[in-house]
Amino acid sequence: IKTQLTLIIVCFAVICCLLLGAITSFLNYKTSNNILSKTVVETTKQASENVSQKIANLENAAIQTGTIKELSDPKVSVEEKQSIITAQEKFYGVSLGQIMDVNGKDLFSGKDYSERDYVKVSMTGKSYLSSPVVSKLTGELIMVVSAPLWENGVQGSKIVGVVTFDVDKDFLNEIVTNIKIGENSDTYLIDSQGTTIADKDTSVV
């Protein structure tokens, strides 16, 4: 009887320890998982805000250029306007600045960009950063930032055209490369249509 009682007590103690260990492990897992989830969400949120700020800085380059009154003045020569645009390119670290008229025709090259989304959007008074598109001039994949060109440089007045700049095609890829959520995670960006526009693996863009 003593042996049987001892065996029962030992078995009961082992079962209790196993149950306690299982419960403790589950609670620890649940707590760790919740903490990790919150951390990932917060890190992702911060990364999103960082990307948004970098995009806003690019858009500001076009917005500010669109308020330079000489660019909307028909009395200012094309050469002078090109000089202003070139200076803006160097200042903001962008390239291939263009000035479109209200019909979407580029002042410098004479090419028609009226069907481009960035021209259509900026003609409504908004700044815009396009998804990667194929350049009509170079044939390469680029991103374009645009903003309205305001009459006499007065923002909110009459729109007389659109100012655009090409953005380095690796601009967004470099951003996601520098975002680290965790050891077993990858970062990528998609546009409003669900198309991948930035990834560490540039071949999927």
Short mmCIF file of C-alpha atoms in Angstrom, two decimals:
data_model
loop_
_atom_site.label_atom_id
_atom_site.label_comp_id
_atom_site.label_asym_id
_atom_site.label_seq_id
_atom_site.Cartn_x
_atom_site.Cartn_y
_atom_site.Cartn_z
CA ILE A 1 0.00 0.00 0.00
CA LYS A 2 2.85 2.36 0.86
CA THR A 3 4.46 1.74 -2.49
CA GLN A 4 1.17 2.30 -4.30
CA LEU A 5 0.54 5.55 -2.40
CA THR A 6 4.07 6.73 -3.14
CA LEU A 7 3.64 5.90 -6.82
CA ILE A 8 0.30 7.73 -6.96
CA ILE A 9 1.75 10.79 -5.24
CA VAL A 10 4.79 10.81 -7.51
CA CYS A 11 2.63 10.45 -10.61
CA PHE A 12 0.33 13.20 -9.42
CA ALA A 13 3.29 15.48 -8.72
CA VAL A 14 4.79 14.76 -12.15
CA ILE A 15 1.48 15.43 -13.88
CA CYS A 16 1.07 18.70 -11.94
CA CYS A 17 4.60 19.76 -12.86
CA LEU A 18 4.01 18.93 -16.50
CA LEU A 19 0.72 20.84 -16.55
CA LEU A 20 2.29 23.78 -14.75
CA GLY A 21 5.21 23.75 -17.18
CA ALA A 22 2.91 23.58 -20.18
CA ILE A 23 0.74 26.42 -18.90
CA THR A 24 3.80 28.53 -18.10
CA SER A 25 5.32 27.86 -21.54
CA PHE A 26 2.06 28.76 -23.25
CA LEU A 27 1.72 31.98 -21.26
CA ASN A 28 5.35 32.88 -21.98
CA TYR A 29 4.84 32.16 -25.68
CA LYS A 30 1.64 34.21 -25.78
CA THR A 31 3.28 37.12 -23.95
CA SER A 32 6.36 37.02 -26.18
CA ASN A 33 4.21 36.78 -29.30
CA ASN A 34 2.13 39.77 -28.22
CA ILE A 35 5.24 41.81 -27.47
CA LEU A 36 6.78 40.84 -30.82
CA SER A 37 3.56 41.70 -32.68
CA LYS A 38 3.39 45.12 -31.04
CA THR A 39 7.07 45.71 -31.77
CA VAL A 40 6.69 44.74 -35.42
CA VAL A 41 3.62 46.94 -35.85
CA GLU A 42 5.36 49.91 -34.25
CA THR A 43 8.54 49.39 -36.27
CA THR A 44 6.51 49.11 -39.47
CA LYS A 45 4.63 52.28 -38.58
CA GLN A 46 7.89 54.16 -38.03
CA ALA A 47 9.27 52.84 -41.32
CA SER A 48 6.10 53.99 -43.10
CA GLU A 49 6.42 57.46 -41.61
CA ASN A 50 10.08 57.57 -42.68
CA VAL A 51 9.16 56.68 -46.27
CA SER A 52 6.34 59.24 -46.24
CA GLN A 53 8.73 61.96 -45.09
CA LYS A 54 11.27 61.16 -47.79
CA ILE A 55 8.51 61.25 -50.42
CA ALA A 56 7.22 64.54 -49.01
CA ASN A 57 10.72 66.02 -49.28
CA LEU A 58 10.83 65.05 -52.94
CA GLU A 59 7.39 66.49 -53.60
CA ASN A 60 8.46 69.73 -51.91
CA ALA A 61 11.22 70.06 -54.51
CA ALA A 62 8.60 70.13 -57.28
CA ILE A 63 6.17 72.26 -55.25
CA GLN A 64 8.79 74.91 -54.55
CA THR A 65 9.93 74.93 -58.18
CA GLY A 66 6.34 75.44 -59.29
CA THR A 67 6.25 78.72 -57.37
CA ILE A 68 9.23 80.28 -59.16
CA LYS A 69 7.52 83.07 -61.06
CA GLU A 70 10.12 83.23 -63.86
CA LEU A 71 9.11 79.73 -64.96
CA SER A 72 5.54 80.82 -65.66
CA ASP A 73 6.52 84.12 -67.26
CA PRO A 74 6.18 83.94 -71.08
CA LYS A 75 8.68 86.79 -71.37
CA VAL A 76 11.48 84.73 -69.83
CA SER A 77 13.44 82.79 -72.45
CA VAL A 78 13.53 79.01 -72.65
CA GLU A 79 17.27 79.14 -71.99
CA GLU A 80 16.76 81.09 -68.76
CA LYS A 81 14.07 78.66 -67.62
CA GLN A 82 16.36 75.73 -68.41
CA SER A 83 19.06 77.35 -66.30
CA ILE A 84 16.66 77.69 -63.36
CA ILE A 85 15.57 74.07 -63.68
CA THR A 86 19.18 72.89 -63.84
CA ALA A 87 19.94 74.78 -60.62
CA GLN A 88 16.94 73.14 -58.95
CA GLU A 89 18.12 69.70 -60.07
CA LYS A 90 21.50 70.22 -58.41
CA PHE A 91 19.98 71.69 -55.25
CA TYR A 92 17.49 68.86 -54.66
CA GLY A 93 19.52 65.97 -56.07
CA VAL A 94 17.05 65.13 -58.84
CA SER A 95 17.42 65.04 -62.63
CA LEU A 96 15.80 65.83 -65.97
CA GLY A 97 13.59 68.70 -64.84
CA GLN A 98 10.81 69.56 -67.26
CA ILE A 99 8.10 72.17 -67.67
CA MET A 100 4.84 71.06 -69.24
CA ASP A 101 2.25 73.50 -70.56
CA VAL A 102 -1.46 73.05 -69.87
CA ASN A 103 -1.65 70.59 -72.78
CA GLY A 104 1.08 68.37 -71.35
CA LYS A 105 3.74 69.40 -73.87
CA ASP A 106 7.28 69.71 -72.55
CA LEU A 107 8.79 73.16 -73.07
CA PHE A 108 12.30 71.81 -73.63
CA SER A 109 11.85 68.65 -75.70
CA GLY A 110 8.46 69.30 -77.28
CA LYS A 111 7.29 65.80 -76.32
CA ASP A 112 3.70 65.16 -75.29
CA TYR A 113 3.22 63.86 -71.75
CA SER A 114 -0.47 64.65 -71.45
CA GLU A 115 -1.43 61.00 -70.88
CA ARG A 116 0.92 60.53 -67.95
CA ASP A 117 -0.83 60.22 -64.60
CA TYR A 118 1.54 62.64 -62.90
CA VAL A 119 0.65 65.38 -65.40
CA LYS A 120 -3.08 64.76 -64.99
CA VAL A 121 -2.87 64.80 -61.20
CA SER A 122 -0.74 67.95 -60.98
CA MET A 123 -3.03 69.76 -63.40
CA THR A 124 -5.67 69.42 -60.68
CA GLY A 125 -3.44 71.30 -58.25
CA LYS A 126 -1.72 68.43 -56.44
CA SER A 127 1.86 67.28 -56.11
CA TYR A 128 2.54 63.68 -57.10
CA LEU A 129 5.20 60.99 -57.01
CA SER A 130 4.63 58.38 -59.69
CA SER A 131 5.16 54.67 -59.51
CA PRO A 132 8.15 53.53 -61.61
CA VAL A 133 7.47 54.29 -65.29
CA VAL A 134 9.45 53.97 -68.52
CA SER A 135 11.01 57.29 -69.52
CA LYS A 136 10.03 58.55 -72.98
CA LEU A 137 13.45 60.16 -73.30
CA THR A 138 15.82 57.47 -71.99
CA GLY A 139 13.70 54.30 -72.14
CA GLU A 140 14.81 53.46 -68.59
CA LEU A 141 12.68 52.78 -65.53
CA ILE A 142 12.29 55.99 -63.55
CA MET A 143 10.07 57.69 -61.00
CA VAL A 144 8.71 61.16 -61.61
CA VAL A 145 7.77 63.80 -59.06
CA SER A 146 5.48 66.58 -60.23
CA ALA A 147 3.66 69.68 -59.02
CA PRO A 148 1.57 72.47 -60.55
CA LEU A 149 3.25 75.46 -62.15
CA TRP A 150 1.42 78.50 -60.78
CA GLU A 151 0.83 81.75 -62.63
CA ASN A 152 3.27 84.43 -61.40
CA GLY A 153 4.52 81.91 -58.84
CA VAL A 154 1.46 82.42 -56.65
CA GLN A 155 0.47 79.08 -55.15
CA GLY A 156 -3.26 78.49 -55.31
CA SER A 157 -3.78 80.84 -58.26
CA LYS A 158 -4.15 79.74 -61.88
CA ILE A 159 -2.36 76.57 -63.00
CA VAL A 160 -0.39 77.28 -66.17
CA GLY A 161 1.52 74.01 -66.42
CA VAL A 162 3.31 71.27 -64.53
CA VAL A 163 6.87 71.00 -63.22
CA THR A 164 8.43 67.52 -63.14
CA PHE A 165 11.71 65.95 -62.09
CA ASP A 166 13.04 62.43 -62.54
CA VAL A 167 13.92 60.61 -59.34
CA ASP A 168 16.67 58.02 -59.07
CA LYS A 169 15.04 54.66 -59.86
CA ASP A 170 16.76 53.16 -56.80
CA PHE A 171 15.34 55.83 -54.47
CA LEU A 172 12.66 53.59 -52.94
CA ASN A 173 14.77 50.42 -53.17
CA GLU A 174 17.46 52.07 -51.06
CA ILE A 175 14.84 53.01 -48.47
CA VAL A 176 13.52 49.47 -48.06
CA THR A 177 17.05 48.08 -47.99
CA ASN A 178 17.74 50.18 -44.89
CA ILE A 179 14.55 49.08 -43.10
CA LYS A 180 15.09 46.10 -40.80
CA ILE A 181 12.02 44.70 -39.02
CA GLY A 182 13.57 41.39 -37.92
CA GLU A 183 16.03 38.69 -38.90
CA ASN A 184 13.39 36.65 -40.74
CA SER A 185 11.59 39.53 -42.43
CA ASP A 186 11.69 41.38 -45.72
CA THR A 187 10.47 44.87 -46.54
CA TYR A 188 8.80 45.95 -49.76
CA LEU A 189 6.51 48.70 -51.01
CA ILE A 190 3.44 48.41 -53.21
CA ASP A 191 1.43 51.12 -54.93
CA SER A 192 -2.33 51.63 -54.82
CA GLN A 193 -2.79 49.00 -57.54
CA GLY A 194 -0.90 46.34 -55.58
CA THR A 195 2.16 46.49 -57.84
CA THR A 196 5.56 46.11 -56.19
CA ILE A 197 7.41 49.42 -56.57
CA ALA A 198 10.33 48.78 -54.21
CA ASP A 199 12.06 45.63 -53.01
CA LYS A 200 15.50 44.52 -51.92
CA ASP A 201 15.32 42.21 -54.93
CA THR A 202 15.09 44.83 -57.69
CA SER A 203 14.14 42.20 -60.28
CA VAL A 204 10.60 41.97 -58.85
CA VAL A 205 9.96 45.70 -59.14
#
